XYZ file of C-alpha atoms in Angstrom:
335
model
C 132.217 106.361 110.298
C 132.963 102.678 110.938
C 131.360 100.654 113.735
C 134.700 100.389 115.534
C 135.038 104.165 115.932
C 131.380 104.536 116.900
C 131.718 101.750 119.473
C 134.889 103.172 121.027
C 133.124 106.495 121.371
C 130.125 104.763 122.900
C 132.290 103.026 125.488
C 134.058 106.257 126.339
C 130.705 107.936 127.003
C 129.614 104.976 129.116
C 132.606 105.354 131.383
C 130.810 108.404 132.758
C 127.173 107.495 132.193
C 127.316 103.973 133.636
C 129.331 104.698 136.761
C 127.674 103.122 139.796
C 128.124 103.646 143.549
C 130.377 101.042 145.126
C 128.800 98.445 147.407
C 130.873 99.714 150.291
C 129.302 103.175 150.185
C 126.833 103.976 152.942
C 126.002 107.579 152.025
C 122.641 108.603 150.593
C 122.122 107.430 147.019
C 123.030 109.755 144.185
C 120.288 111.339 142.126
C 119.298 109.642 138.900
C 122.305 109.120 136.664
C 122.237 110.202 133.043
C 121.026 107.265 131.015
C 123.141 106.929 127.857
C 121.092 106.146 124.756
C 122.820 104.275 121.978
C 122.620 103.783 118.250
C 121.249 100.226 117.866
C 123.529 99.747 114.823
C 126.655 100.268 116.919
C 126.829 97.004 118.815
C 130.258 95.436 119.010
C 130.783 92.763 116.433
C 128.028 90.887 114.600
C 124.391 91.463 113.807
C 122.327 89.409 111.376
C 118.683 88.817 110.560
C 117.675 85.170 110.941
C 114.693 82.964 110.140
C 113.189 82.100 113.561
C 111.831 78.792 112.217
C 115.360 77.593 111.548
C 117.065 78.650 114.789
C 118.413 75.612 116.632
C 117.759 76.505 120.246
C 115.141 75.151 122.630
C 113.249 78.451 122.951
C 112.796 78.718 119.201
C 112.114 75.004 118.814
C 109.108 75.419 121.136
C 107.793 78.127 118.809
C 107.728 76.459 115.373
C 104.267 77.667 114.443
C 104.808 80.401 111.768
C 101.810 82.308 113.182
C 103.817 82.954 116.373
C 106.288 84.972 114.277
C 103.871 86.825 112.014
C 104.807 90.503 111.981
C 108.060 89.936 113.881
C 111.691 90.224 112.812
C 114.505 88.375 114.548
C 118.189 89.388 114.749
C 121.097 87.563 116.359
C 123.608 89.893 117.981
C 127.102 88.875 119.033
C 129.465 91.091 121.006
C 132.537 90.891 123.195
C 132.677 92.990 126.359
C 136.083 92.761 127.977
C 136.864 89.029 128.252
C 133.235 87.965 127.963
C 131.336 87.099 124.808
C 127.599 87.587 124.570
C 124.908 86.142 122.275
C 121.658 88.074 122.213
C 118.336 87.900 120.395
C 116.477 90.988 119.264
C 112.842 90.366 118.314
C 110.923 93.377 117.021
C 107.322 94.006 116.006
C 107.902 95.459 112.553
C 104.384 96.844 112.240
C 104.376 98.375 115.692
C 107.941 99.144 116.680
C 106.786 101.611 119.326
C 106.033 99.926 122.617
C 107.848 98.440 125.617
C 111.342 96.986 125.723
C 110.763 93.406 126.915
C 113.912 92.009 128.550
C 114.700 88.314 129.197
C 118.105 88.113 130.936
C 117.908 84.426 131.968
C 117.777 81.757 129.279
C 116.618 79.027 131.696
C 113.357 80.902 132.432
C 111.509 79.519 129.462
C 108.022 80.706 130.321
C 109.417 84.240 130.120
C 110.549 83.811 126.525
C 107.210 82.284 125.543
C 105.345 85.145 127.212
C 107.549 87.743 125.541
C 106.563 86.505 122.076
C 102.894 87.012 122.919
C 103.512 90.366 124.577
C 105.517 91.890 121.733
C 102.877 90.810 119.176
C 100.040 92.293 121.216
C 101.642 95.416 122.677
C 104.432 96.144 120.211
C 108.009 97.079 120.916
C 111.165 94.983 121.054
C 112.317 91.859 122.953
C 115.939 91.543 124.034
C 116.904 88.068 125.299
C 120.191 86.512 126.337
C 121.077 83.246 124.595
C 123.033 80.827 126.772
C 123.093 78.030 124.212
C 121.024 75.430 122.429
C 119.859 73.746 125.638
C 118.042 75.764 128.264
C 116.430 73.158 130.461
C 118.914 73.262 133.354
C 120.107 75.777 135.903
C 123.395 76.224 134.013
C 121.468 78.013 131.274
C 120.794 80.814 133.725
C 124.397 81.940 133.252
C 126.559 83.156 130.395
C 129.270 80.529 129.989
C 131.263 82.627 127.485
C 133.836 83.929 129.917
C 136.659 81.593 128.871
C 138.472 80.195 131.859
C 136.678 82.526 134.251
C 133.479 81.846 136.166
C 130.077 81.842 134.554
C 128.339 85.236 134.541
C 124.788 85.959 135.715
C 123.393 88.284 132.999
C 121.247 90.016 135.578
C 124.146 90.972 137.820
C 126.331 92.897 135.390
C 124.136 95.771 134.173
C 126.157 98.972 134.330
C 129.896 99.557 134.402
C 130.720 95.861 134.943
C 129.633 95.086 131.328
C 129.016 98.405 129.567
C 128.869 97.045 126.005
C 126.399 94.328 127.015
C 124.280 96.907 128.890
C 124.323 99.213 125.864
C 123.227 96.426 123.507
C 120.410 95.237 125.770
C 119.006 98.769 126.169
C 119.870 100.164 122.719
C 116.241 100.385 121.600
C 115.626 103.089 124.191
C 117.555 105.299 121.723
C 114.536 105.350 119.404
C 111.798 105.805 121.984
C 111.209 106.453 125.665
C 110.123 102.886 126.309
C 108.771 101.240 129.404
C 111.266 98.515 130.299
C 109.520 95.260 131.237
C 111.617 92.394 132.639
C 110.004 88.947 132.586
C 111.147 86.249 135.036
C 110.161 82.717 136.046
C 112.043 81.851 139.202
C 112.375 79.237 141.924
C 109.362 78.122 143.972
C 108.866 79.512 147.460
C 111.735 81.010 149.414
C 114.834 80.020 151.291
C 113.788 79.556 154.952
C 117.065 81.136 156.019
C 115.891 84.460 154.605
C 113.902 86.891 156.779
C 110.142 86.447 156.583
C 107.736 89.297 157.001
C 106.243 89.643 160.510
C 103.441 87.125 161.041
C 104.225 85.122 157.907
C 104.171 81.336 158.525
C 106.839 79.203 156.905
C 104.604 77.583 154.344
C 106.503 78.043 151.082
C 109.855 76.360 151.665
C 111.965 76.567 148.546
C 115.045 78.259 147.154
C 113.705 81.602 145.930
C 114.818 85.023 147.147
C 111.832 87.088 145.975
C 108.440 86.347 147.497
C 105.422 88.097 148.941
C 106.366 86.499 152.281
C 109.931 87.872 152.446
C 110.889 91.210 154.006
C 114.492 92.434 153.698
C 116.246 95.783 153.717
C 115.698 95.906 149.989
C 112.399 94.064 149.446
C 109.071 95.130 150.946
C 105.915 93.329 149.747
C 102.480 94.902 149.593
C 99.708 92.346 149.632
C 96.454 93.025 147.764
C 93.136 93.524 149.473
C 91.806 90.492 147.599
C 93.909 87.572 146.495
C 92.752 86.512 143.043
C 94.408 84.586 140.215
C 97.124 85.010 138.974
C 98.185 86.373 142.366
C 97.066 83.301 144.304
C 100.658 82.273 145.081
C 103.470 84.277 146.658
C 105.786 83.852 143.666
C 103.609 85.718 141.133
C 104.181 89.442 141.532
C 105.177 92.774 140.063
C 108.414 94.315 141.364
C 109.006 98.063 141.139
C 112.391 99.533 142.195
C 113.027 102.960 143.674
C 115.939 104.868 145.166
C 116.150 104.639 148.947
C 116.042 108.411 149.137
C 112.468 108.211 147.793
C 109.682 107.683 150.270
C 107.720 105.584 147.782
C 108.363 103.941 144.431
C 108.222 106.281 141.444
C 104.616 106.622 140.228
C 105.921 107.440 136.753
C 104.123 104.531 135.161
C 101.162 103.875 137.419
C 102.139 101.596 140.317
C 99.207 103.066 142.249
C 96.793 101.621 139.727
C 98.417 98.188 140.074
C 97.954 98.327 143.831
C 94.311 99.303 143.441
C 93.861 96.430 140.962
C 94.994 93.867 143.600
C 98.432 93.073 142.165
C 100.958 91.356 144.370
C 103.570 94.154 144.587
C 107.123 94.208 145.857
C 108.886 97.536 146.388
C 112.636 97.204 145.898
C 114.726 99.837 147.666
C 117.984 100.533 145.806
C 120.770 102.077 147.923
C 123.429 100.978 145.413
C 123.569 98.705 142.389
C 123.709 94.931 142.756
C 124.151 94.718 138.984
C 120.496 93.839 138.250
C 118.448 95.567 135.602
C 115.963 96.744 138.231
C 118.769 98.529 140.095
C 120.104 100.026 136.873
C 116.607 101.303 136.090
C 116.193 102.921 139.502
C 119.595 104.608 139.395
C 119.027 105.935 135.854
C 115.372 106.968 136.253
C 113.976 104.478 133.727
C 110.293 103.510 133.731
C 110.559 99.837 134.721
C 108.598 96.915 136.052
C 109.503 93.272 136.609
C 106.737 90.679 136.216
C 107.696 87.456 137.914
C 106.077 84.075 138.397
C 107.018 80.611 139.597
C 109.027 78.362 137.298
C 106.677 75.444 136.754
C 108.987 73.455 134.510
C 109.555 72.991 130.796
C 106.849 70.401 130.127
C 103.738 71.491 128.243
C 101.420 72.174 131.164
C 103.987 73.823 133.402
C 105.326 76.088 130.676
C 101.816 77.116 129.592
C 100.841 77.895 133.200
C 103.893 80.115 133.746
C 103.432 81.837 130.410
C 99.721 82.380 131.056
C 100.329 83.970 134.447
C 102.951 86.344 133.037
C 100.690 87.391 130.179
C 97.788 87.921 132.565
C 99.941 90.396 134.519
C 101.255 92.080 131.364
C 97.793 92.496 129.799
C 96.165 93.756 132.984
C 98.952 96.265 133.655
C 98.966 97.554 130.073
C 95.159 97.877 130.035
C 95.234 99.768 133.303
C 98.082 102.090 132.444
C 98.144 102.740 128.679
C 98.364 105.246 127.209
C 100.946 107.250 129.185
C 102.018 110.663 127.843
C 105.703 110.884 126.842
C 106.143 107.141 127.291
C 105.903 104.710 124.382
C 102.984 102.813 125.864
C 99.831 102.618 123.797
C 96.615 100.660 123.914
C 96.614 97.252 122.306
C 96.400 97.022 118.536
C 93.106 95.354 117.681
């Protein structure tokens, strides 16, 4: 069977499996939706293995040491979903393919890409990253500019029925294993002072962020640790765990209680309907998911290393606390 027929069948199945509640709905959230699992070979158009040392993008240019790629394979995936073209990178640990699915939706968050390379080497699995172009040092690289005459697209606001082929490609490696999905982010410092602060929180972290340990909204509820230790010594470094609003507490399916006991900065995200983010998709489809997030400290050497180091500190501590988990592709580190 050709890829075209497979892909058309995949999209037809997604029309049911990726349906999301509309934003205007106010009723109780639906139970977990069936999560469609896809053949990784059936992405839309192009798929090719590449030499990571020859890729001409800023993320790869910062990783020219061959040792950073030892044991890894890199594929470039191109697909068209409706009117929008996508360029994706798939980086797999060929000696330990089992492991988490590490997801980097924003190309401007460069500490996340650097951390993902370390994480996939140490803990196995697959990285899926969106490629916005050769240059990733500005805010424009946060968006997919491949929409022709239309507006730029935020890759973390179209998971689900808005971009079903893109969603399928990003999550295709869940077809081969029940993987923990780990999103890595490096976002704006502080928080927008126009957003609601938690009771008793002083306005000390003015910035432009919308996720912080100091912000309380209908969706976001932070849980501060008993002791505030590095890397959780700022309000922008945290682990976010989504859950359906019908649930009293976030799903304990992959050990959020242990993270709380270990003094993680935690944010519970209530999901009444999808805002198009991967965290919302995960909650609605019952996927084991966590988002590790830290402050974007810039693309210079010291700032990038600091952001990468904080992300890896969270990843390593969480994996050490939680692995192994029965029926989930999460194992102890390969020594």
